[in-house]
C-alpha atoms as one frame of an Amber mdcrd trajectory, in Angstrom:
protein
 109.397  92.215 108.104 110.145  95.597 106.570 107.733  98.444 107.281 108.015
 101.349 104.850 107.116 104.887 105.931 105.883 107.163 103.130 104.163 110.531
 103.017 102.232 112.602 100.531 100.484 115.883  99.866  97.472 116.084  97.561
  94.847 118.497  96.362  91.545 118.257  94.519  88.107 119.783  94.158  86.945
 118.039  97.347  88.672 116.956 100.535  88.060 113.318  99.542  89.707 113.745
  96.139  92.611 115.547  97.847  93.026 112.410 100.002  93.228 110.236  96.872
  95.743 112.687  95.387  97.871 112.428  98.545  97.724 108.631  98.324  98.909
 108.882  94.715 101.752 111.200  95.780 102.898 108.557  98.272 102.408 105.696
  95.788  99.594 103.760  97.474  96.447 105.005  95.721  95.413 101.820  93.907
  95.152  99.677  97.031  92.315  98.996  99.435  93.764 100.276 102.693  93.287
  98.251 105.843  94.022 100.347 108.909  96.087  98.778 111.655  96.537  99.867
 115.233 100.008 100.899 116.239 102.084  97.843 117.131 105.410  97.146 115.419
 105.958  93.359 115.278 109.023  91.595 116.665 112.180  91.903 114.550 110.577
  94.429 112.184 112.708  97.018 110.416 111.212 100.470 109.784 112.511 102.191
 106.650 111.656 105.777 105.668 111.068 106.165 101.946 109.554 109.648 101.949
 107.179 109.900  98.995 108.138 106.836  96.975 106.619 103.412  97.516 107.371
 100.455  95.268 104.003  99.484  93.889 104.406  95.718  93.643 100.757  94.757
  94.009  97.764  94.710  91.716  95.000  97.301  91.613  92.595  96.505  94.434
  94.996  94.475  96.564  94.684  94.930 100.327  97.415  97.069 101.876  97.949
  97.058 105.640  98.864 100.498 106.981  99.074 102.740 110.007  97.963 106.145
 108.721  97.873 109.753 109.867  95.964 112.241 107.736  94.624 115.773 107.831
  92.349 117.441 105.281  91.126 121.015 104.898  89.426 123.289 102.399  90.116
 126.578 104.242  92.500 128.773 102.202  95.566 129.809 104.185  95.185 127.083
 106.809  98.275 125.005 107.544  97.679 121.268 107.984  99.905 118.377 108.889
 100.010 114.664 109.587 102.733 112.728 111.352 103.739 109.275 112.468 106.104
 108.692 115.335 107.625 105.356 116.181 109.663 103.872 118.954 111.260 100.459
 118.842 111.903  98.780 122.156 114.441  96.433 120.573 113.960  93.126 118.757
 110.757  92.569 120.747 108.883  95.185 118.734 107.650  98.712 119.219 104.861
 101.202 118.652 103.617 103.746 116.142 101.584 106.825 117.048  99.666 108.866
 114.510  98.599 112.497 114.828  97.238 115.345 112.737  97.025 119.092 113.349
  95.871 122.401 111.902  97.293 125.849 112.546  97.995 129.345 111.313 101.318
 128.374 109.696 103.557 125.327 109.114 105.821 126.103 112.095 102.854 126.013
 114.497 101.626 122.751 112.992 105.104 121.214 113.252 105.405 122.162 116.939
 101.954 120.714 117.684 102.810 117.466 115.943 106.187 117.156 117.680 104.509
 117.650 121.068 101.696 115.183 120.352 104.050 112.512 119.003 106.547 112.745
 121.854 103.996 112.701 124.651 101.917 109.926 123.097 105.028 107.755 122.746
 106.025 108.554 126.334 102.579 107.499 127.576 102.617 104.285 125.531 106.060
 103.422 126.891 104.907 104.041 130.469 101.833 101.842 130.001 104.118  99.044
 128.783 106.737  99.471 131.512 109.345 100.603 128.964 111.924 103.264 129.807
 111.497 106.167 127.307 114.704 107.466 125.687 114.114 110.512 123.472 116.957
 109.610 121.081 115.076 106.438 120.077 112.026 108.432 118.909 111.561 108.661
 115.126 109.094 110.826 113.198 107.938 111.495 109.668 105.694 114.454 108.829
 103.800 115.917 105.895 102.874 119.606 106.308 101.311 121.956 103.761  99.232
 125.115 103.425  95.833 125.097 101.718  95.731 127.380  98.710  92.733 127.604
  96.368  91.673 123.913  96.493  91.194 121.427  99.340  94.386 119.702 100.456
  95.373 116.582 102.330  98.573 115.636 104.142  99.217 111.961 104.921 101.908
 109.747 106.397 101.640 105.965 106.211 103.527 103.031 107.664 103.074 100.349
 105.008 103.248  96.785 106.299 102.413  94.438 103.409  99.884  93.802 100.721
  97.724  90.788  99.920  95.548  89.884  96.968
């Protein structure tokens, strides 16, 4: 199985419409999203695509995702969403999802890096897995709210079904 990691930034007149805009930016806005917990199946390959997702399904298909999102309507506020993942080997792995707000993008980035790393560490410990920092992967979407509500999202896209 291939899991595709995508991210997006969106804006609109409401925080909800900014979420839809962020989904469109990442390429997954015409699906019904089904949220998954954070387990990477055995023998899965995680591929980072950034903001481009091949839309191979039909409008309304179910799309299985792990998602991190942050929304805000406060001008000048920095927001961010991030996924981190750690693969134990062929036996699978884990995703963690976090979101943060701050006074600027650098603060948000540092918060997200901290949250991702320490969540992954804790999940490894609870599974009896030795944590090795060089095996940690992340993907982030960070932006600053201007004059309209904004949303930052990162998704791990598993598969779609009719």
